[in-house]
JSON list of C-alpha atoms in Angstrom, two decimals:
[
{"chain": "P", "resi": 289, "resn": "MET", "atom": "CA", "xyz": [110.16, 128.32, 131.90]},
{"chain": "P", "resi": 290, "resn": "PHE", "atom": "CA", "xyz": [107.10, 130.17, 133.25]},
{"chain": "P", "resi": 291, "resn": "GLU", "atom": "CA", "xyz": [103.60, 129.91, 131.67]},
{"chain": "P", "resi": 292, "resn": "PHE", "atom": "CA", "xyz": [101.32, 132.98, 131.48]},
{"chain": "P", "resi": 293, "resn": "GLY", "atom": "CA", "xyz": [97.90, 132.04, 129.98]},
{"chain": "P", "resi": 294, "resn": "ARG", "atom": "CA", "xyz": [98.15, 129.49, 127.24]},
{"chain": "P", "resi": 295, "resn": "LYS", "atom": "CA", "xyz": [101.59, 130.16, 125.76]},
{"chain": "P", "resi": 296, "resn": "PRO", "atom": "CA", "xyz": [104.76, 129.47, 127.82]},
{"chain": "P", "resi": 297, "resn": "PHE", "atom": "CA", "xyz": [106.98, 132.40, 128.48]},
{"chain": "P", "resi": 298, "resn": "LEU", "atom": "CA", "xyz": [110.18, 132.17, 126.62]},
{"chain": "P", "resi": 299, "resn": "SER", "atom": "CA", "xyz": [113.25, 134.27, 127.46]},
{"chain": "P", "resi": 300, "resn": "PRO", "atom": "CA", "xyz": [113.75, 137.19, 125.14]},
{"chain": "P", "resi": 301, "resn": "GLN", "atom": "CA", "xyz": [117.59, 136.68, 125.12]},
{"chain": "P", "resi": 302, "resn": "PHE", "atom": "CA", "xyz": [120.02, 133.81, 125.22]},
{"chain": "P", "resi": 303, "resn": "ALA", "atom": "CA", "xyz": [123.75, 133.46, 126.03]},
{"chain": "P", "resi": 304, "resn": "ILE", "atom": "CA", "xyz": [125.81, 131.20, 123.69]},
{"chain": "P", "resi": 305, "resn": "LYS", "atom": "CA", "xyz": [129.03, 130.28, 125.45]},
{"chain": "P", "resi": 306, "resn": "ALA", "atom": "CA", "xyz": [131.35, 127.62, 126.80]},
{"chain": "P", "resi": 307, "resn": "ALA", "atom": "CA", "xyz": [130.03, 126.07, 130.03]},
{"chain": "P", "resi": 308, "resn": "SER", "atom": "CA", "xyz": [131.86, 127.45, 133.02]},
{"chain": "P", "resi": 309, "resn": "ALA", "atom": "CA", "xyz": [129.70, 127.27, 136.10]},
{"chain": "P", "resi": 310, "resn": "PRO", "atom": "CA", "xyz": [128.84, 123.91, 137.76]},
{"chain": "P", "resi": 311, "resn": "TRP", "atom": "CA", "xyz": [125.14, 124.43, 137.12]},
{"chain": "P", "resi": 312, "resn": "GLU", "atom": "CA", "xyz": [125.91, 124.94, 133.43]},
{"chain": "P", "resi": 313, "resn": "PHE", "atom": "CA", "xyz": [127.73, 121.62, 133.25]},
{"chain": "P", "resi": 314, "resn": "ALA", "atom": "CA", "xyz": [124.85, 119.94, 135.13]},
{"chain": "P", "resi": 315, "resn": "GLY", "atom": "CA", "xyz": [122.33, 121.58, 132.86]},
{"chain": "P", "resi": 316, "resn": "ALA", "atom": "CA", "xyz": [124.12, 120.40, 129.74]},
{"chain": "P", "resi": 317, "resn": "THR", "atom": "CA", "xyz": [124.32, 116.83, 131.14]},
{"chain": "P", "resi": 318, "resn": "ALA", "atom": "CA", "xyz": [120.55, 116.90, 132.15]},
{"chain": "P", "resi": 319, "resn": "LEU", "atom": "CA", "xyz": [119.63, 118.11, 128.68]},
{"chain": "P", "resi": 320, "resn": "ARG", "atom": "CA", "xyz": [121.62, 115.41, 126.89]},
{"chain": "P", "resi": 321, "resn": "ILE", "atom": "CA", "xyz": [119.90, 112.82, 129.10]},
{"chain": "P", "resi": 322, "resn": "LYS", "atom": "CA", "xyz": [116.50, 114.29, 128.33]},
{"chain": "P", "resi": 323, "resn": "VAL", "atom": "CA", "xyz": [117.17, 114.36, 124.51]},
{"chain": "P", "resi": 324, "resn": "PHE", "atom": "CA", "xyz": [119.27, 111.29, 123.82]},
{"chain": "P", "resi": 325, "resn": "CYS", "atom": "CA", "xyz": [118.01, 108.91, 126.63]},
{"chain": "P", "resi": 326, "resn": "GLU", "atom": "CA", "xyz": [114.40, 109.92, 127.20]},
{"chain": "P", "resi": 327, "resn": "GLU", "atom": "CA", "xyz": [113.20, 111.40, 123.88]},
{"chain": "P", "resi": 328, "resn": "GLN", "atom": "CA", "xyz": [115.29, 109.58, 121.31]},
{"chain": "P", "resi": 329, "resn": "GLN", "atom": "CA", "xyz": [116.04, 106.47, 123.40]},
{"chain": "P", "resi": 330, "resn": "ILE", "atom": "CA", "xyz": [119.46, 106.05, 121.89]},
{"chain": "P", "resi": 331, "resn": "PHE", "atom": "CA", "xyz": [121.10, 105.52, 125.30]},
{"chain": "P", "resi": 332, "resn": "GLN", "atom": "CA", "xyz": [119.90, 104.14, 128.62]},
{"chain": "P", "resi": 333, "resn": "GLY", "atom": "CA", "xyz": [120.49, 106.08, 131.80]},
{"chain": "P", "resi": 334, "resn": "HIS", "atom": "CA", "xyz": [123.13, 108.47, 130.43]},
{"chain": "P", "resi": 335, "resn": "ASP", "atom": "CA", "xyz": [125.12, 109.25, 127.22]},
{"chain": "P", "resi": 336, "resn": "ARG", "atom": "CA", "xyz": [128.46, 109.98, 128.77]},
{"chain": "P", "resi": 337, "resn": "ASP", "atom": "CA", "xyz": [131.57, 108.36, 127.10]},
{"chain": "P", "resi": 338, "resn": "ASP", "atom": "CA", "xyz": [135.36, 108.85, 127.16]},
{"chain": "P", "resi": 339, "resn": "VAL", "atom": "CA", "xyz": [134.97, 111.97, 124.89]},
{"chain": "P", "resi": 340, "resn": "ASP", "atom": "CA", "xyz": [133.43, 113.87, 127.79]},
{"chain": "P", "resi": 341, "resn": "HIS", "atom": "CA", "xyz": [136.75, 113.74, 129.66]},
{"chain": "P", "resi": 342, "resn": "ARG", "atom": "CA", "xyz": [138.44, 115.82, 126.97]},
{"chain": "P", "resi": 343, "resn": "ALA", "atom": "CA", "xyz": [135.61, 117.74, 125.41]},
{"chain": "P", "resi": 344, "resn": "LEU", "atom": "CA", "xyz": [134.62, 121.39, 125.82]},
{"chain": "P", "resi": 345, "resn": "PRO", "atom": "CA", "xyz": [130.87, 121.60, 126.46]},
{"chain": "P", "resi": 346, "resn": "LEU", "atom": "CA", "xyz": [129.12, 124.69, 125.00]},
{"chain": "P", "resi": 347, "resn": "VAL", "atom": "CA", "xyz": [125.69, 125.85, 126.12]},
{"chain": "P", "resi": 348, "resn": "ALA", "atom": "CA", "xyz": [122.76, 128.01, 125.14]},
{"chain": "P", "resi": 349, "resn": "VAL", "atom": "CA", "xyz": [121.42, 129.62, 128.35]},
{"chain": "P", "resi": 350, "resn": "SER", "atom": "CA", "xyz": [118.07, 131.35, 128.58]},
{"chain": "P", "resi": 351, "resn": "THR", "atom": "CA", "xyz": [117.93, 134.49, 130.67]},
{"chain": "P", "resi": 352, "resn": "LEU", "atom": "CA", "xyz": [115.20, 135.84, 132.99]},
{"chain": "P", "resi": 353, "resn": "ALA", "atom": "CA", "xyz": [115.36, 139.56, 133.83]},
{"chain": "P", "resi": 354, "resn": "GLY", "atom": "CA", "xyz": [118.88, 139.64, 132.36]},
{"chain": "P", "resi": 355, "resn": "GLU", "atom": "CA", "xyz": [120.12, 136.90, 134.58]},
{"chain": "P", "resi": 356, "resn": "ALA", "atom": "CA", "xyz": [121.16, 133.38, 133.41]},
{"chain": "P", "resi": 357, "resn": "ASP", "atom": "CA", "xyz": [118.28, 130.97, 134.02]},
{"chain": "P", "resi": 358, "resn": "GLU", "atom": "CA", "xyz": [118.45, 127.56, 132.33]},
{"chain": "P", "resi": 359, "resn": "VAL", "atom": "CA", "xyz": [120.54, 125.58, 129.91]},
{"chain": "P", "resi": 360, "resn": "VAL", "atom": "CA", "xyz": [118.31, 125.05, 126.87]},
{"chain": "P", "resi": 361, "resn": "GLY", "atom": "CA", "xyz": [120.95, 123.94, 124.30]},
{"chain": "P", "resi": 362, "resn": "THR", "atom": "CA", "xyz": [124.34, 122.18, 124.35]},
{"chain": "P", "resi": 363, "resn": "VAL", "atom": "CA", "xyz": [126.99, 120.71, 122.13]},
{"chain": "P", "resi": 364, "resn": "ARG", "atom": "CA", "xyz": [130.50, 119.46, 122.83]},
{"chain": "P", "resi": 365, "resn": "ILE", "atom": "CA", "xyz": [133.73, 119.86, 120.88]},
{"chain": "P", "resi": 366, "resn": "HIS", "atom": "CA", "xyz": [137.05, 117.98, 121.11]},
{"chain": "P", "resi": 367, "resn": "GLU", "atom": "CA", "xyz": [140.30, 117.59, 119.36]},
{"chain": "P", "resi": 368, "resn": "GLU", "atom": "CA", "xyz": [140.41, 113.96, 118.16]},
{"chain": "P", "resi": 369, "resn": "GLU", "atom": "CA", "xyz": [143.96, 114.24, 116.77]},
{"chain": "P", "resi": 370, "resn": "PRO", "atom": "CA", "xyz": [146.25, 117.23, 116.17]},
{"chain": "P", "resi": 371, "resn": "ARG", "atom": "CA", "xyz": [144.24, 119.96, 114.31]},
{"chain": "P", "resi": 372, "resn": "ILE", "atom": "CA", "xyz": [141.27, 117.56, 113.64]},
{"chain": "P", "resi": 373, "resn": "TRP", "atom": "CA", "xyz": [138.25, 118.51, 115.72]},
{"chain": "P", "resi": 374, "resn": "TRP", "atom": "CA", "xyz": [134.77, 117.01, 116.17]},
{"chain": "P", "resi": 375, "resn": "GLY", "atom": "CA", "xyz": [131.50, 118.31, 117.44]},
{"chain": "P", "resi": 376, "resn": "SER", "atom": "CA", "xyz": [128.97, 115.96, 118.99]},
{"chain": "P", "resi": 377, "resn": "ARG", "atom": "CA", "xyz": [125.88, 115.62, 121.20]},
{"chain": "P", "resi": 378, "resn": "LEU", "atom": "CA", "xyz": [124.11, 118.70, 119.84]},
{"chain": "P", "resi": 379, "resn": "ALA", "atom": "CA", "xyz": [120.85, 119.00, 121.75]},
{"chain": "P", "resi": 380, "resn": "VAL", "atom": "CA", "xyz": [118.20, 121.77, 122.13]},
{"chain": "P", "resi": 381, "resn": "ALA", "atom": "CA", "xyz": [115.37, 121.57, 124.68]},
{"chain": "P", "resi": 382, "resn": "GLU", "atom": "CA", "xyz": [112.09, 120.62, 123.07]},
{"chain": "P", "resi": 383, "resn": "SER", "atom": "CA", "xyz": [110.45, 123.79, 124.43]},
{"chain": "P", "resi": 384, "resn": "HIS", "atom": "CA", "xyz": [113.08, 125.88, 122.54]},
{"chain": "P", "resi": 385, "resn": "ARG", "atom": "CA", "xyz": [113.45, 124.13, 119.22]},
{"chain": "P", "resi": 386, "resn": "ARG", "atom": "CA", "xyz": [111.33, 126.64, 117.42]},
{"chain": "P", "resi": 387, "resn": "VAL", "atom": "CA", "xyz": [112.50, 129.91, 119.05]},
{"chain": "P", "resi": 388, "resn": "GLY", "atom": "CA", "xyz": [115.06, 130.81, 116.33]},
{"chain": "P", "resi": 389, "resn": "ARG", "atom": "CA", "xyz": [118.52, 129.67, 115.76]},
{"chain": "P", "resi": 390, "resn": "LEU", "atom": "CA", "xyz": [119.90, 128.14, 118.98]},
{"chain": "P", "resi": 391, "resn": "GLY", "atom": "CA", "xyz": [121.19, 125.00, 117.30]},
{"chain": "P", "resi": 392, "resn": "ALA", "atom": "CA", "xyz": [122.79, 127.09, 114.49]},
{"chain": "P", "resi": 393, "resn": "GLU", "atom": "CA", "xyz": [124.40, 129.44, 117.07]},
{"chain": "P", "resi": 394, "resn": "LEU", "atom": "CA", "xyz": [125.84, 126.52, 119.04]},
{"chain": "P", "resi": 395, "resn": "ILE", "atom": "CA", "xyz": [127.30, 125.13, 115.82]},
{"chain": "P", "resi": 396, "resn": "ARG", "atom": "CA", "xyz": [128.75, 128.47, 114.93]},
{"chain": "P", "resi": 397, "resn": "LEU", "atom": "CA", "xyz": [130.39, 128.83, 118.34]},
{"chain": "P", "resi": 398, "resn": "ALA", "atom": "CA", "xyz": [131.70, 125.19, 118.14]},
{"chain": "P", "resi": 399, "resn": "VAL", "atom": "CA", "xyz": [133.37, 125.55, 114.82]},
{"chain": "P", "resi": 400, "resn": "SER", "atom": "CA", "xyz": [134.57, 129.10, 115.29]},
{"chain": "P", "resi": 401, "resn": "SER", "atom": "CA", "xyz": [136.07, 128.21, 118.64]},
{"chain": "P", "resi": 402, "resn": "ALA", "atom": "CA", "xyz": [137.82, 125.12, 117.26]},
{"chain": "P", "resi": 403, "resn": "ASN", "atom": "CA", "xyz": [139.09, 127.28, 114.36]},
{"chain": "P", "resi": 404, "resn": "ALA", "atom": "CA", "xyz": [140.67, 129.65, 116.88]},
{"chain": "P", "resi": 405, "resn": "PHE", "atom": "CA", "xyz": [142.29, 126.70, 118.60]},
{"chain": "P", "resi": 406, "resn": "GLY", "atom": "CA", "xyz": [144.10, 125.70, 115.36]},
{"chain": "P", "resi": 407, "resn": "CYS", "atom": "CA", "xyz": [141.56, 123.44, 113.66]},
{"chain": "P", "resi": 408, "resn": "ASP", "atom": "CA", "xyz": [142.32, 122.37, 110.12]},
{"chain": "P", "resi": 409, "resn": "ARG", "atom": "CA", "xyz": [139.24, 120.08, 109.81]},
{"chain": "P", "resi": 410, "resn": "PHE", "atom": "CA", "xyz": [135.95, 119.94, 111.76]},
{"chain": "P", "resi": 411, "resn": "TYR", "atom": "CA", "xyz": [133.65, 116.95, 111.55]},
{"chain": "P", "resi": 412, "resn": "ALA", "atom": "CA", "xyz": [130.38, 115.77, 112.99]},
{"chain": "P", "resi": 413, "resn": "HIS", "atom": "CA", "xyz": [128.14, 112.77, 112.67]},
{"chain": "P", "resi": 414, "resn": "VAL", "atom": "CA", "xyz": [124.80, 114.46, 112.02]},
{"chain": "P", "resi": 415, "resn": "GLN", "atom": "CA", "xyz": [121.44, 112.68, 112.43]},
{"chain": "P", "resi": 416, "resn": "GLU", "atom": "CA", "xyz": [119.62, 112.42, 109.18]},
{"chain": "P", "resi": 417, "resn": "GLN", "atom": "CA", "xyz": [116.84, 114.83, 110.03]},
{"chain": "P", "resi": 418, "resn": "ASN", "atom": "CA", "xyz": [119.38, 117.58, 110.71]},
{"chain": "P", "resi": 419, "resn": "VAL", "atom": "CA", "xyz": [121.57, 117.28, 107.49]},
{"chain": "P", "resi": 420, "resn": "ARG", "atom": "CA", "xyz": [119.73, 120.12, 105.72]},
{"chain": "P", "resi": 421, "resn": "LEU", "atom": "CA", "xyz": [120.33, 122.44, 108.66]},
{"chain": "P", "resi": 422, "resn": "PHE", "atom": "CA", "xyz": [124.08, 121.72, 108.52]},
{"chain": "P", "resi": 423, "resn": "GLU", "atom": "CA", "xyz": [124.17, 122.11, 104.73]},
{"chain": "P", "resi": 424, "resn": "ARG", "atom": "CA", "xyz": [122.63, 125.57, 105.11]},
{"chain": "P", "resi": 425, "resn": "LEU", "atom": "CA", "xyz": [125.40, 126.31, 107.54]},
{"chain": "P", "resi": 426, "resn": "HIS", "atom": "CA", "xyz": [128.18, 125.54, 105.01]},
{"chain": "P", "resi": 427, "resn": "TRP", "atom": "CA", "xyz": [128.73, 121.90, 105.85]},
{"chain": "P", "resi": 428, "resn": "SER", "atom": "CA", "xyz": [129.45, 119.18, 103.28]},
{"chain": "P", "resi": 429, "resn": "CYS", "atom": "CA", "xyz": [128.21, 115.62, 103.35]},
{"chain": "P", "resi": 430, "resn": "LEU", "atom": "CA", "xyz": [131.01, 113.02, 103.34]},
{"chain": "P", "resi": 431, "resn": "GLU", "atom": "CA", "xyz": [129.39, 109.57, 103.93]},
{"chain": "P", "resi": 432, "resn": "PRO", "atom": "CA", "xyz": [126.33, 108.04, 105.60]},
{"chain": "P", "resi": 433, "resn": "ILE", "atom": "CA", "xyz": [126.95, 105.92, 108.69]},
{"chain": "P", "resi": 434, "resn": "ASP", "atom": "CA", "xyz": [124.67, 104.16, 111.20]},
{"chain": "P", "resi": 435, "resn": "ILE", "atom": "CA", "xyz": [125.51, 104.99, 114.86]},
{"chain": "P", "resi": 436, "resn": "HIS", "atom": "CA", "xyz": [123.59, 103.60, 117.82]},
{"chain": "P", "resi": 437, "resn": "GLY", "atom": "CA", "xyz": [120.95, 102.33, 115.46]},
{"chain": "P", "resi": 438, "resn": "LYS", "atom": "CA", "xyz": [120.25, 105.69, 113.88]},
{"chain": "P", "resi": 439, "resn": "ARG", "atom": "CA", "xyz": [121.18, 106.89, 110.46]},
{"chain": "P", "resi": 440, "resn": "HIS", "atom": "CA", "xyz": [123.78, 109.71, 110.45]},
{"chain": "P", "resi": 441, "resn": "MET", "atom": "CA", "xyz": [125.82, 111.56, 107.88]},
{"chain": "P", "resi": 442, "resn": "LYS", "atom": "CA", "xyz": [129.54, 112.31, 108.45]},
{"chain": "P", "resi": 443, "resn": "MET", "atom": "CA", "xyz": [129.81, 115.98, 107.63]},
{"chain": "P", "resi": 444, "resn": "GLU", "atom": "CA", "xyz": [132.62, 118.51, 107.43]},
{"chain": "P", "resi": 445, "resn": "ALA", "atom": "CA", "xyz": [132.39, 122.24, 108.15]},
{"chain": "P", "resi": 446, "resn": "ASN", "atom": "CA", "xyz": [133.75, 124.77, 105.68]},
{"chain": "P", "resi": 447, "resn": "LEU", "atom": "CA", "xyz": [136.10, 126.60, 108.03]},
{"chain": "P", "resi": 448, "resn": "ASP", "atom": "CA", "xyz": [136.07, 129.69, 105.80]},
{"chain": "P", "resi": 449, "resn": "ALA", "atom": "CA", "xyz": [132.49, 130.28, 106.87]},
{"chain": "P", "resi": 450, "resn": "TYR", "atom": "CA", "xyz": [133.50, 130.26, 110.58]},
{"chain": "P", "resi": 451, "resn": "PRO", "atom": "CA", "xyz": [136.03, 133.00, 111.51]},
{"chain": "P", "resi": 452, "resn": "PRO", "atom": "CA", "xyz": [138.14, 132.15, 114.58]},
{"chain": "P", "resi": 453, "resn": "PHE", "atom": "CA", "xyz": [136.42, 133.07, 117.85]},
{"chain": "P", "resi": 454, "resn": "GLU", "atom": "CA", "xyz": [138.99, 133.16, 120.66]},
{"chain": "P", "resi": 455, "resn": "THR", "atom": "CA", "xyz": [136.80, 133.66, 123.74]},
{"chain": "P", "resi": 456, "resn": "PRO", "atom": "CA", "xyz": [134.23, 130.90, 123.90]},
{"chain": "P", "resi": 457, "resn": "ALA", "atom": "CA", "xyz": [134.02, 131.35, 127.68]},
{"chain": "P", "resi": 458, "resn": "ASN", "atom": "CA", "xyz": [132.55, 134.81, 127.05]},
{"chain": "P", "resi": 459, "resn": "GLY", "atom": "CA", "xyz": [130.49, 133.83, 124.03]},
{"chain": "P", "resi": 460, "resn": "TRP", "atom": "CA", "xyz": [127.78, 136.19, 122.90]},
{"chain": "P", "resi": 461, "resn": "THR", "atom": "CA", "xyz": [124.03, 136.89, 123.37]},
{"chain": "P", "resi": 462, "resn": "MET", "atom": "CA", "xyz": [121.30, 136.47, 120.83]},
{"chain": "P", "resi": 463, "resn": "PRO", "atom": "CA", "xyz": [117.72, 137.72, 120.93]},
{"chain": "P", "resi": 464, "resn": "LEU", "atom": "CA", "xyz": [114.63, 135.55, 120.75]},
{"chain": "P", "resi": 465, "resn": "ARG", "atom": "CA", "xyz": [113.43, 135.06, 117.20]},
{"chain": "P", "resi": 466, "resn": "GLY", "atom": "CA", "xyz": [110.31, 133.25, 116.21]},
{"chain": "P", "resi": 467, "resn": "ARG", "atom": "CA", "xyz": [107.59, 131.58, 118.26]},
{"chain": "P", "resi": 468, "resn": "GLN", "atom": "CA", "xyz": [105.75, 128.29, 118.12]}
]
């Protein structure tokens, strides 16, 4: 991210897609470390677990002059058992948390992609401060739970609000909305 004057330059457009290039996988990993290890101090060193071996990582990528530049958001999805999917490790770079709807678009891609893969139920453990966002995005609260010392809410997506999206590798682009 470049800085011109006092306000940092933010890309005018973002790609929301499944990670496919090595630098996208590395960027998603680095962002998760930044958010979950350094900022929130939930994990030490890294947050990888056995889910990473079977999960599909999705990314929000900023662009610069129309070219992919940097991973600024990520989430992973996986099928826990037949037709039961989970989303986890949703993270948006601090510098991009107020630029619009990156988190919401990652959630949309996550649930819509799983829906295309034959999902009957889609769940997530959502940190308490993010529950309202998920409720606005057609999720229901199921039960509170403490995970890694943080209060979460087990939530379920209303699949009717997320039409199947069969090409997560292609994803879509979204323009910048909002500024700090």
